Amino acid sequence: MKNLLLMMTMLFAMKISAQNVQTFTLKELPTKPMNELLTRGMISDEQGTIGYFTYKKGAVVPTH
């Protein structure tokens, strides 16, 4: 009985601490054209931001 109670408590704690996970495909996310050869996309939430760039052949990115 003690082991069963411990297991149920652990499962309940795991369910409470589980995060909602969302998955994305880069092709589905909006992008912003920087010029005709370069686009930029971002994914943001309260814990951080991920940015990504798509380069076409011949794209040049200035040093910044």
Short mmCIF file of N, CA, C and O in Angstrom, two decimals:
data_model
loop_
_atom_site.label_atom_id
_atom_site.label_comp_id
_atom_site.label_asym_id
_atom_site.label_seq_id
_atom_site.Cartn_x
_atom_site.Cartn_y
_atom_site.Cartn_z
N MET A 1 0.83 -1.20 0.00
CA MET A 1 0.00 0.00 0.00
C MET A 1 0.88 1.25 0.00
O MET A 1 0.59 2.21 -0.70
N LYS A 2 1.95 1.22 0.80
CA LYS A 2 2.85 2.37 0.88
C LYS A 2 3.50 2.63 -0.47
O LYS A 2 3.61 3.77 -0.90
N ASN A 3 3.93 1.55 -1.17
CA ASN A 3 4.53 1.70 -2.50
C ASN A 3 3.54 2.24 -3.51
O ASN A 3 3.88 3.05 -4.36
N LEU A 4 2.30 1.79 -3.43
CA LEU A 4 1.27 2.28 -4.34
C LEU A 4 1.01 3.77 -4.12
O LEU A 4 0.91 4.53 -5.08
N LEU A 5 0.95 4.19 -2.89
CA LEU A 5 0.74 5.60 -2.58
C LEU A 5 1.91 6.45 -3.07
O LEU A 5 1.72 7.52 -3.65
N LEU A 6 3.12 5.96 -2.90
CA LEU A 6 4.31 6.66 -3.37
C LEU A 6 4.29 6.79 -4.89
O LEU A 6 4.56 7.85 -5.45
N MET A 7 3.94 5.71 -5.58
CA MET A 7 3.89 5.73 -7.04
C MET A 7 2.82 6.71 -7.54
O MET A 7 3.06 7.48 -8.47
N MET A 8 1.67 6.72 -6.91
CA MET A 8 0.60 7.63 -7.31
C MET A 8 1.01 9.08 -7.08
O MET A 8 0.75 9.95 -7.91
N THR A 9 1.69 9.35 -5.99
CA THR A 9 2.17 10.69 -5.70
C THR A 9 3.18 11.14 -6.74
O THR A 9 3.14 12.27 -7.23
N MET A 10 4.08 10.24 -7.13
CA MET A 10 5.08 10.58 -8.13
C MET A 10 4.43 10.85 -9.49
O MET A 10 4.79 11.80 -10.18
N LEU A 11 3.48 10.03 -9.88
CA LEU A 11 2.79 10.24 -11.15
C LEU A 11 2.03 11.56 -11.15
O LEU A 11 2.01 12.29 -12.15
N PHE A 12 1.39 11.89 -10.06
CA PHE A 12 0.66 13.15 -9.95
C PHE A 12 1.62 14.33 -10.06
O PHE A 12 1.37 15.30 -10.76
N ALA A 13 2.78 14.24 -9.40
CA ALA A 13 3.77 15.32 -9.46
C ALA A 13 4.32 15.47 -10.87
O ALA A 13 4.54 16.58 -11.35
N MET A 14 4.53 14.36 -11.57
CA MET A 14 5.02 14.42 -12.95
C MET A 14 4.00 15.10 -13.86
O MET A 14 4.35 15.89 -14.72
N LYS A 15 2.73 14.80 -13.65
CA LYS A 15 1.68 15.40 -14.48
C LYS A 15 1.61 16.90 -14.25
O LYS A 15 1.45 17.67 -15.18
N ILE A 16 1.75 17.34 -13.02
CA ILE A 16 1.70 18.77 -12.70
C ILE A 16 2.88 19.50 -13.33
O ILE A 16 2.74 20.59 -13.85
N SER A 17 4.07 18.89 -13.31
CA SER A 17 5.26 19.58 -13.79
C SER A 17 5.45 19.45 -15.30
O SER A 17 6.33 20.09 -15.86
N ALA A 18 4.65 18.65 -15.98
CA ALA A 18 4.79 18.49 -17.43
C ALA A 18 4.46 19.79 -18.13
O ALA A 18 3.54 20.52 -17.75
N GLN A 19 5.25 20.09 -19.15
CA GLN A 19 5.03 21.31 -19.93
C GLN A 19 4.26 20.97 -21.20
O GLN A 19 4.35 19.87 -21.71
N ASN A 20 3.52 21.95 -21.69
CA ASN A 20 2.87 21.79 -22.98
C ASN A 20 3.92 21.99 -24.06
O ASN A 20 4.52 23.04 -24.16
N VAL A 21 4.15 20.96 -24.85
CA VAL A 21 5.16 21.02 -25.90
C VAL A 21 4.47 21.25 -27.22
O VAL A 21 3.51 20.57 -27.57
N GLN A 22 4.94 22.25 -27.95
CA GLN A 22 4.42 22.53 -29.28
C GLN A 22 5.51 22.22 -30.29
O GLN A 22 6.68 22.48 -30.04
N THR A 23 5.13 21.67 -31.41
CA THR A 23 6.09 21.42 -32.47
C THR A 23 5.76 22.30 -33.66
O THR A 23 4.60 22.64 -33.89
N PHE A 24 6.79 22.69 -34.37
CA PHE A 24 6.65 23.56 -35.53
C PHE A 24 7.47 23.01 -36.68
O PHE A 24 8.49 22.36 -36.47
N THR A 25 7.06 23.30 -37.88
CA THR A 25 7.85 23.06 -39.07
C THR A 25 8.26 24.43 -39.59
O THR A 25 7.43 25.33 -39.71
N LEU A 26 9.55 24.61 -39.87
CA LEU A 26 10.03 25.92 -40.29
C LEU A 26 9.27 26.45 -41.50
O LEU A 26 9.00 27.64 -41.60
N LYS A 27 8.88 25.58 -42.40
CA LYS A 27 8.15 26.01 -43.60
C LYS A 27 6.80 26.63 -43.25
O LYS A 27 6.27 27.43 -44.00
N GLU A 28 6.22 26.27 -42.10
CA GLU A 28 4.91 26.77 -41.69
C GLU A 28 4.99 28.11 -40.96
O GLU A 28 3.98 28.79 -40.81
N LEU A 29 6.17 28.51 -40.49
CA LEU A 29 6.30 29.73 -39.71
C LEU A 29 6.45 30.94 -40.61
O LEU A 29 7.02 30.86 -41.69
N PRO A 30 5.94 32.09 -40.17
CA PRO A 30 6.08 33.30 -40.97
C PRO A 30 7.54 33.76 -41.02
O PRO A 30 8.29 33.58 -40.06
N THR A 31 7.93 34.34 -42.15
CA THR A 31 9.27 34.88 -42.30
C THR A 31 9.18 36.31 -42.79
O THR A 31 8.14 36.74 -43.30
N LYS A 32 10.25 37.03 -42.62
CA LYS A 32 10.32 38.43 -43.07
C LYS A 32 11.47 38.52 -44.08
O LYS A 32 12.60 38.19 -43.74
N PRO A 33 11.18 38.98 -45.30
CA PRO A 33 12.27 39.13 -46.25
C PRO A 33 13.18 40.29 -45.86
O PRO A 33 12.70 41.39 -45.58
N MET A 34 14.47 40.04 -45.81
CA MET A 34 15.44 41.09 -45.52
C MET A 34 15.88 41.75 -46.83
O MET A 34 16.13 42.94 -46.89
N ASN A 35 16.01 40.94 -47.87
CA ASN A 35 16.23 41.40 -49.24
C ASN A 35 15.83 40.24 -50.15
O ASN A 35 15.27 39.25 -49.68
N GLU A 36 16.11 40.32 -51.43
CA GLU A 36 15.65 39.27 -52.35
C GLU A 36 16.37 37.93 -52.15
O GLU A 36 15.89 36.90 -52.63
N LEU A 37 17.47 37.91 -51.42
CA LEU A 37 18.23 36.68 -51.22
C LEU A 37 18.25 36.17 -49.78
O LEU A 37 18.83 35.13 -49.50
N LEU A 38 17.64 36.89 -48.87
CA LEU A 38 17.74 36.55 -47.45
C LEU A 38 16.40 36.76 -46.75
O LEU A 38 15.78 37.81 -46.89
N THR A 39 15.95 35.74 -46.01
CA THR A 39 14.75 35.89 -45.18
C THR A 39 15.09 35.54 -43.74
O THR A 39 16.02 34.78 -43.46
N ARG A 40 14.30 36.08 -42.81
CA ARG A 40 14.52 35.86 -41.38
C ARG A 40 13.22 35.37 -40.75
O ARG A 40 12.14 35.85 -41.07
N GLY A 41 13.33 34.43 -39.82
CA GLY A 41 12.19 33.95 -39.06
C GLY A 41 12.54 33.87 -37.58
O GLY A 41 13.72 33.82 -37.22
N MET A 42 11.51 33.89 -36.73
CA MET A 42 11.74 33.82 -35.28
C MET A 42 10.64 33.03 -34.60
O MET A 42 9.50 33.02 -35.05
N ILE A 43 11.02 32.38 -33.52
CA ILE A 43 10.08 31.73 -32.60
C ILE A 43 10.40 32.32 -31.24
O ILE A 43 11.54 32.27 -30.79
N SER A 44 9.40 32.87 -30.56
CA SER A 44 9.63 33.51 -29.26
C SER A 44 8.58 33.07 -28.25
O SER A 44 7.44 32.80 -28.60
N ASP A 45 8.98 33.04 -27.00
CA ASP A 45 8.06 32.92 -25.88
C ASP A 45 8.71 33.58 -24.68
O ASP A 45 9.74 34.23 -24.81
N GLU A 46 8.14 33.41 -23.51
CA GLU A 46 8.65 34.10 -22.33
C GLU A 46 10.01 33.59 -21.87
O GLU A 46 10.71 34.24 -21.11
N GLN A 47 10.45 32.42 -22.35
CA GLN A 47 11.72 31.87 -21.91
C GLN A 47 12.85 32.07 -22.92
O GLN A 47 14.00 31.75 -22.62
N GLY A 48 12.56 32.60 -24.10
CA GLY A 48 13.64 32.82 -25.04
C GLY A 48 13.16 33.00 -26.46
O GLY A 48 11.96 32.93 -26.75
N THR A 49 14.11 33.24 -27.36
CA THR A 49 13.84 33.44 -28.77
C THR A 49 14.84 32.64 -29.59
O THR A 49 16.02 32.59 -29.26
N ILE A 50 14.34 32.02 -30.64
CA ILE A 50 15.19 31.34 -31.61
C ILE A 50 14.98 32.04 -32.94
O ILE A 50 13.85 32.17 -33.41
N GLY A 51 16.07 32.52 -33.51
CA GLY A 51 16.00 33.16 -34.82
C GLY A 51 16.71 32.30 -35.85
O GLY A 51 17.66 31.59 -35.54
N TYR A 52 16.24 32.36 -37.08
CA TYR A 52 16.89 31.60 -38.14
C TYR A 52 16.82 32.38 -39.44
O TYR A 52 15.94 33.21 -39.64
N PHE A 53 17.78 32.15 -40.30
CA PHE A 53 17.88 32.82 -41.58
C PHE A 53 17.88 31.79 -42.70
O PHE A 53 18.40 30.69 -42.54
N THR A 54 17.32 32.16 -43.83
CA THR A 54 17.37 31.34 -45.03
C THR A 54 18.08 32.15 -46.10
O THR A 54 17.67 33.27 -46.42
N TYR A 55 19.18 31.59 -46.59
CA TYR A 55 20.01 32.26 -47.59
C TYR A 55 19.82 31.61 -48.94
O TYR A 55 19.84 30.39 -49.04
N LYS A 56 19.69 32.42 -49.97
CA LYS A 56 19.74 31.92 -51.34
C LYS A 56 21.15 32.11 -51.85
O LYS A 56 21.92 32.92 -51.32
N LYS A 57 21.49 31.37 -52.88
CA LYS A 57 22.82 31.45 -53.45
C LYS A 57 23.16 32.89 -53.82
O LYS A 57 22.36 33.59 -54.45
N GLY A 58 24.32 33.36 -53.37
CA GLY A 58 24.76 34.71 -53.65
C GLY A 58 24.46 35.71 -52.54
O GLY A 58 24.86 36.86 -52.62
N ALA A 59 23.75 35.28 -51.50
CA ALA A 59 23.41 36.19 -50.40
C ALA A 59 24.66 36.59 -49.64
O ALA A 59 25.57 35.79 -49.43
N VAL A 60 24.72 37.87 -49.25
CA VAL A 60 25.83 38.39 -48.47
C VAL A 60 25.24 39.03 -47.22
O VAL A 60 24.32 39.82 -47.28
N VAL A 61 25.78 38.66 -46.07
CA VAL A 61 25.32 39.23 -44.79
C VAL A 61 26.42 40.14 -44.27
O VAL A 61 27.53 39.69 -44.02
N PRO A 62 26.12 41.45 -44.14
CA PRO A 62 27.15 42.35 -43.62
C PRO A 62 27.50 42.06 -42.18
O PRO A 62 26.67 41.56 -41.41
N THR A 63 28.73 42.33 -41.80
CA THR A 63 29.16 42.18 -40.41
C THR A 63 28.38 43.16 -39.55
O THR A 63 28.17 44.31 -39.93
N HIS A 64 27.94 42.70 -38.40
CA HIS A 64 27.21 43.58 -37.48
C HIS A 64 27.64 43.32 -36.06
O HIS A 64 28.28 42.36 -35.76
#
